Amino acid sequence: MTKYDRMSTLCFVGLAIAVSLESIRIGPGSLSNPGPGLIPLGSGLVLGILGLIGFFRTFVKSSKEGRREDAVKLGGRTISALISMLAFAFLINTLGFLIVTFLWMGFVCRWVARMGWKGTIFTSVVTPFCTWLLFEYFLEIRFPRGILSF
Amino acid sequence: MKTRKGWTVVIVGIVISLLIGVSPALAAADYPTRAIDVVIPFGPGGGTDLTVRLFKDHVEKLLGQPIVINYKPGAGGVIAGRYVKDSKPDGYTLFVISNTSLVSSILARKADFTLDDFIPICTLTLSPTIFAVNKDSPYKTFKDFTEAAKTKKMKYATTSPFSTGHVIIEAIGRKEGFEALQVPSGGGAKAATAVLGGHVDASFVSPVGIESQLRILAVNMADRWEAYPDVPTLKELGYPNVLETYFSVFAPKGTPKEIIDKIYGAYKKAFEENKEEITKISKNTHQIARVLSPAELRKITRESHVFFKDMLSKIKASAKAN
Amino acid sequence: METITNVGMGFATALTWANIAYCFIGVLVGTLIGVLPGLGPTATISLLLPVTYYLDPISAIIMLSGVYYGAMYGGSTTAILVNIPGETASIVTCLDGYQMALQGRAGPALGIAAFGSFIAGTLSVVGLMLAAPPLAEFGLRFGPPEFFALIFMAFSLLICLAKGDMLKAVMITVVGVFVGTIGIDFISGDTRFSYGSLTLSDGVGIVPVAMGLFGVAEVLGNIDKQEQQAKVLKTKLKGLLPNLQDWKHSWLPILRGSAIGFFLGTIPGGGGVMSTFTSYALEKKISKHPERFGKGAIEGVAGPESANNASVAAHYVPLLTFGIPTTVVMAIILGGLMIHGISPSPTFIKENPQLFWGLIASMYLGNAMLLVLNLPLIGLWVRVLSIPYRVLFPLILLFCIIGVYSLNYNIWEVVIMVIFGFFGYLMRKFEYEPAPFVFALLLGPMIENALRQSLIISEGSFGIFFTRPISCVLMIVGIILFIIPALPGFKRKTFDVAD
């Protein structure tokens, strides 16, 4: 775990430095007349200090070793799920909600959830219809219509 | 054979061009033929939403087509404005926003559109801005307040920096020679609450209902407000009468005049035919239903823009000096 | 004695068939909205507003209140079952509720949430009945300095939310504060850290973040492990309702939660999230076994859920006495009232006894209906959990996407949710907790604004926090709470995190 702790604390220190610099640029004002940059600067500084403490702490031997060593590796399915959701968001305005939902469900069911073809097709067809009914019809939420105008 | 075909093509071409040339007029003539989108820059339930709903059913009946409210909240109106600016100017996308919010989003929020991107159609309601102090406060008239403000720094609550209240007090302050501290509260109700609780000296926001428990010293309108007939207007007190807030309807630049006139006609008629009901409900929500013409709205918007721009540069200049 | 006649009159009003029907519709719709992640009572109530134009004011407000109550409860259902907070107020319920579900105890979790909400709702309605005006007066005394002190105290409690490493918890909290500053600073009018993005200029929304960090991240974490174990969502049905042991643990948290929720609900900004989180932190702090929290301690569900429901009734206190809406939903309800020509004021209750007492009676009714409605549903929900996960999770993700989109119709908020889903996944692997981050995101801007407003009012002097009685008290409590962890006894825990 120490390896990961080192990575994460260093990332935070990096973030802290970036935030602090930007806060100074924005204008921290003074303690009695705070400007927009004050709280961000404060948080940047505190984060930086804590991050350094955390980093150096990893070098101190402690009874932390007996912890679960979950390797941080990104499974392919996790990544595809994430990317597919981003694709959903970006495509929804061009292709329209119904089509995108159909495609997305198809993709996720088949490749991420590893369902068979029958299950995939069934879910991908039924879901857009049901969600449309529930959200657009009953709850009056307007989904975007794509170029094919539905 | 060739000549016959040639002539056919020419005749068809002429007919088509005539149709195309005539079709906007045709389109305008039978506008509307489908649902109209009214875009509002805030979410459901807000003042803008309530105002639109006030007129919606009546206008729908007159125009014969449904009106769909399209909520595009965000960035103080910039998101909605951008959407309307980019939409087709065929009269099927309208924009309801107050003139002050529109001007503010252009000047203070640095939107990438300008007043010229929108065609004013008509106003719907007038929303007064009122200046109120706590009932236990020593200031009984507006003059008491301005006099006192010259000696000590008064704190007044507003919704946000560069809101109507802020800008007007700054203008008055410069005229009278005092500087007051603005306490942005993030909302009309919050600002009024701050006064009610005695945390600030005064508030200058659009009415939200809490005012009935405060002492109102002045109203920012051309004529006295019916709800509080004893309260003087800022104009009477000697200050320029600008930045009256009207919730108004706009259309994207390029919308044909016939369609604009039709929409204005519909709203005006809706108001006249249902005057009693609309006036009553708008009174309950502390607004004054008033449908003004496109020309009047244009004048109002431009005046707001000028005033706002002027005050904004003055405020920014003194902020830099501090 | 007048009160009793009034109560009687109130019930007479509320128990007409029409009003019962409106109450039921409201509660039903509210529960549905609450269950669907992202969708909040705000949108629904606004949609229902026009319907209420044609009703008389009493029926209108009965229905709208029902929606609010229902939504509060519905939000906890998804929080417990799939770790998605259906409402921001349900975030806290995710912490222990979901853990309980994983242990096969979804039923008792849902059950105690239902019962707790009912008890709390009933108690708070009594409070509303008896003490509305003086409580409202008290709430008014909370100006920016008091608010600052209150949130300062909350931050001290925030650290308690962490179940593991204190240092990491504080770090992630600070990151949360920073992310909270992204957007327009409403005190100066400048935009911070948004770099031209319109979406960011409105700030990073807490709903996309919460749904990403909790819901999406959880799904992502599970997709990974799919092969190894069909995650214990196949609930070994250890009974559908809370057992005696559960009740023993929960009854005091329920009472305490009700009190906390009720008091905080009368303060503008204090309802919902603040009360749930204060209740959770309090329960953890005074518990004899704080390490159980975060692993399925039923007190962690009972307390916050009660606080949640109690705060709903409390919201009516400032609303009806002064016309001050303390949350967005209340603002809409106020709009609805005003449209009907009803203007709240200190004399409102005296002048409109029928409306007020009718509302009170309908709240009792609403709470009872919720209980009756939801208890049988528990069995249904638990069965939903037994659907194979690989069929379930695409639906969960889809509903999250739709839920977030429906808030502002902005695809970028969906993107934010996905990004935070990824962060949440990383945070779990790197052992940082999402809860403190979300709360810091919420509380950070609040405390900053309160601080700056206070300093404007005091013209720069920090003394304002101590010269005013209420804020002085709160500040001292906050400072004490802050110092306690730093004491020697506590330090051991930071560096020696046993499992």
mmCIF file of C-alpha atoms in Angstrom, chain B residues 134-274:
data_model
loop_
_atom_site.group_PDB
_atom_site.id
_atom_site.type_symbol
_atom_site.label_atom_id
_atom_site.label_comp_id
_atom_site.label_asym_id
_atom_site.label_seq_id
_atom_site.Cartn_x
_atom_site.Cartn_y
_atom_site.Cartn_z
ATOM 1 C CA ASN B 134 -36.239 46.378 9.529
ATOM 2 C CA LYS B 135 -39.345 47.580 11.328
ATOM 3 C CA ASP B 136 -37.233 48.418 14.358
ATOM 4 C CA SER B 137 -34.735 50.407 12.386
ATOM 5 C CA PRO B 138 -34.315 54.127 13.177
ATOM 6 C CA TYR B 139 -34.707 55.108 9.539
ATOM 7 C CA LYS B 140 -38.242 56.117 8.742
ATOM 8 C CA THR B 141 -37.738 57.596 5.307
ATOM 9 C CA PHE B 142 -35.345 57.026 2.476
ATOM 10 C CA LYS B 143 -33.770 60.363 3.191
ATOM 11 C CA ASP B 144 -33.022 59.281 6.782
ATOM 12 C CA PHE B 145 -31.126 56.384 5.327
ATOM 13 C CA THR B 146 -29.123 58.337 2.800
ATOM 14 C CA GLU B 147 -28.229 60.956 5.380
ATOM 15 C CA ALA B 148 -27.094 58.332 7.837
ATOM 16 C CA ALA B 149 -25.149 56.575 5.123
ATOM 17 C CA LYS B 150 -22.989 59.647 4.768
ATOM 18 C CA THR B 151 -21.677 59.287 8.285
ATOM 19 C CA LYS B 152 -21.384 55.557 8.764
ATOM 20 C CA LYS B 153 -21.000 52.659 6.428
ATOM 21 C CA MET B 154 -24.359 51.023 5.897
ATOM 22 C CA LYS B 155 -24.678 47.444 4.915
ATOM 23 C CA TYR B 156 -27.361 46.435 2.487
ATOM 24 C CA ALA B 157 -28.187 42.997 1.197
ATOM 25 C CA THR B 158 -28.633 42.212 -2.471
ATOM 26 C CA THR B 159 -28.940 39.038 -4.447
ATOM 27 C CA SER B 160 -25.540 39.211 -6.093
ATOM 28 C CA PRO B 161 -22.891 41.658 -7.247
ATOM 29 C CA PHE B 162 -24.060 43.722 -10.228
ATOM 30 C CA SER B 163 -27.665 42.903 -9.547
ATOM 31 C CA THR B 164 -30.275 45.609 -9.971
ATOM 32 C CA GLY B 165 -30.173 46.528 -6.313
ATOM 33 C CA HIS B 166 -26.419 46.816 -6.182
ATOM 34 C CA VAL B 167 -26.138 48.944 -9.264
ATOM 35 C CA ILE B 168 -28.903 51.329 -8.242
ATOM 36 C CA ILE B 169 -27.556 51.913 -4.739
ATOM 37 C CA GLU B 170 -24.155 52.584 -6.223
ATOM 38 C CA ALA B 171 -25.716 55.153 -8.525
ATOM 39 C CA ILE B 172 -27.578 56.797 -5.662
ATOM 40 C CA GLY B 173 -24.513 56.667 -3.480
ATOM 41 C CA ARG B 174 -22.468 58.507 -6.010
ATOM 42 C CA LYS B 175 -25.123 61.170 -6.358
ATOM 43 C CA GLU B 176 -25.565 61.692 -2.637
ATOM 44 C CA GLY B 177 -21.995 61.160 -1.696
ATOM 45 C CA PHE B 178 -21.992 58.039 0.400
ATOM 46 C CA GLU B 179 -20.497 54.602 0.129
ATOM 47 C CA ALA B 180 -22.404 51.616 1.358
ATOM 48 C CA LEU B 181 -21.256 48.068 1.730
ATOM 49 C CA GLN B 182 -23.011 45.489 -0.342
ATOM 50 C CA VAL B 183 -23.600 42.121 1.292
ATOM 51 C CA PRO B 184 -24.405 39.680 -1.490
ATOM 52 C CA SER B 185 -26.769 37.087 -0.174
ATOM 53 C CA GLY B 186 -27.249 34.763 -3.079
ATOM 54 C CA GLY B 187 -30.988 35.209 -3.338
ATOM 55 C CA GLY B 188 -33.892 37.554 -2.828
ATOM 56 C CA ALA B 189 -35.349 35.593 0.039
ATOM 57 C CA LYS B 190 -31.978 35.350 1.739
ATOM 58 C CA ALA B 191 -31.433 39.085 1.414
ATOM 59 C CA ALA B 192 -34.832 39.925 2.873
ATOM 60 C CA THR B 193 -34.260 37.439 5.670
ATOM 61 C CA ALA B 194 -30.999 39.119 6.521
ATOM 62 C CA VAL B 195 -32.809 42.402 7.096
ATOM 63 C CA LEU B 196 -35.606 40.761 8.992
ATOM 64 C CA GLY B 197 -33.088 39.186 11.304
ATOM 65 C CA GLY B 198 -31.343 42.481 11.810
ATOM 66 C CA HIS B 199 -28.049 41.356 10.367
ATOM 67 C CA VAL B 200 -27.854 44.083 7.759
ATOM 68 C CA ASP B 201 -29.265 47.585 7.663
ATOM 69 C CA ALA B 202 -31.334 47.307 4.526
ATOM 70 C CA SER B 203 -32.021 45.232 1.479
ATOM 71 C CA PHE B 204 -32.754 46.109 -2.100
ATOM 72 C CA VAL B 205 -34.253 43.213 -3.955
ATOM 73 C CA SER B 206 -37.348 42.193 -5.851
ATOM 74 C CA PRO B 207 -40.212 41.375 -3.548
ATOM 75 C CA VAL B 208 -40.559 37.850 -2.309
ATOM 76 C CA GLY B 209 -43.271 38.239 0.296
ATOM 77 C CA ILE B 210 -41.199 38.846 3.380
ATOM 78 C CA GLU B 211 -41.414 42.578 2.739
ATOM 79 C CA SER B 212 -44.769 42.768 4.454
ATOM 80 C CA GLN B 213 -42.868 42.457 7.710
ATOM 81 C CA LEU B 214 -40.329 45.099 6.864
ATOM 82 C CA ARG B 215 -40.545 48.827 6.508
ATOM 83 C CA ILE B 216 -40.364 49.738 2.862
ATOM 84 C CA LEU B 217 -38.692 53.056 2.194
ATOM 85 C CA ALA B 218 -38.706 53.279 -1.572
ATOM 86 C CA VAL B 219 -39.766 51.497 -4.700
ATOM 87 C CA ASN B 220 -37.970 51.478 -8.014
ATOM 88 C CA MET B 221 -40.790 52.108 -10.431
ATOM 89 C CA ALA B 222 -42.205 54.909 -12.521
ATOM 90 C CA ASP B 223 -45.469 55.088 -10.568
ATOM 91 C CA ARG B 224 -46.336 54.151 -7.065
ATOM 92 C CA TRP B 225 -46.912 50.508 -6.380
ATOM 93 C CA GLU B 226 -50.505 49.639 -5.629
ATOM 94 C CA ALA B 227 -49.583 47.188 -2.935
ATOM 95 C CA TYR B 228 -47.830 49.897 -0.935
ATOM 96 C CA PRO B 229 -49.409 53.193 -1.945
ATOM 97 C CA ASP B 230 -47.631 55.195 0.741
ATOM 98 C CA VAL B 231 -44.190 54.323 -0.412
ATOM 99 C CA PRO B 232 -42.525 56.909 -2.641
ATOM 100 C CA THR B 233 -40.851 55.949 -5.862
ATOM 101 C CA LEU B 234 -37.188 56.625 -6.390
ATOM 102 C CA LYS B 235 -38.180 58.938 -9.188
ATOM 103 C CA GLU B 236 -40.209 61.100 -6.817
ATOM 104 C CA LEU B 237 -37.267 61.187 -4.468
ATOM 105 C CA GLY B 238 -35.188 62.716 -7.186
ATOM 106 C CA TYR B 239 -33.332 59.779 -8.630
ATOM 107 C CA PRO B 240 -33.344 58.726 -12.251
ATOM 108 C CA ASN B 241 -35.830 56.021 -12.985
ATOM 109 C CA VAL B 242 -33.960 53.298 -14.731
ATOM 110 C CA LEU B 243 -33.585 49.576 -14.532
ATOM 111 C CA GLU B 244 -37.202 48.769 -14.019
ATOM 112 C CA THR B 245 -37.259 45.023 -14.291
ATOM 113 C CA TYR B 246 -39.646 43.601 -16.843
ATOM 114 C CA PHE B 247 -39.984 39.928 -17.593
ATOM 115 C CA SER B 248 -40.125 40.041 -21.352
ATOM 116 C CA VAL B 249 -40.346 37.954 -24.469
ATOM 117 C CA PHE B 250 -37.624 38.028 -27.099
ATOM 118 C CA ALA B 251 -37.030 36.230 -30.364
ATOM 119 C CA PRO B 252 -33.771 35.459 -32.128
ATOM 120 C CA LYS B 253 -32.509 37.983 -34.623
ATOM 121 C CA GLY B 254 -33.956 37.438 -38.064
ATOM 122 C CA THR B 255 -37.428 36.386 -37.043
ATOM 123 C CA PRO B 256 -39.853 37.869 -39.594
ATOM 124 C CA LYS B 257 -41.788 40.935 -38.538
ATOM 125 C CA GLU B 258 -45.153 39.360 -39.271
ATOM 126 C CA ILE B 259 -44.456 36.628 -36.773
ATOM 127 C CA ILE B 260 -43.280 39.090 -34.145
ATOM 128 C CA ASP B 261 -46.457 41.086 -34.577
ATOM 129 C CA LYS B 262 -48.546 37.964 -34.303
ATOM 130 C CA ILE B 263 -46.920 36.921 -31.052
ATOM 131 C CA TYR B 264 -47.251 40.389 -29.595
ATOM 132 C CA GLY B 265 -50.856 40.492 -30.679
ATOM 133 C CA ALA B 266 -51.529 37.181 -28.987
ATOM 134 C CA TYR B 267 -50.001 38.202 -25.684
ATOM 135 C CA LYS B 268 -51.705 41.551 -25.716
ATOM 136 C CA LYS B 269 -55.044 39.986 -26.448
ATOM 137 C CA ALA B 270 -54.505 37.283 -23.860
ATOM 138 C CA PHE B 271 -53.852 39.971 -21.303
ATOM 139 C CA GLU B 272 -56.812 42.106 -22.289
ATOM 140 C CA GLU B 273 -59.257 39.259 -22.386
ATOM 141 C CA ASN B 274 -58.148 37.828 -19.060
#
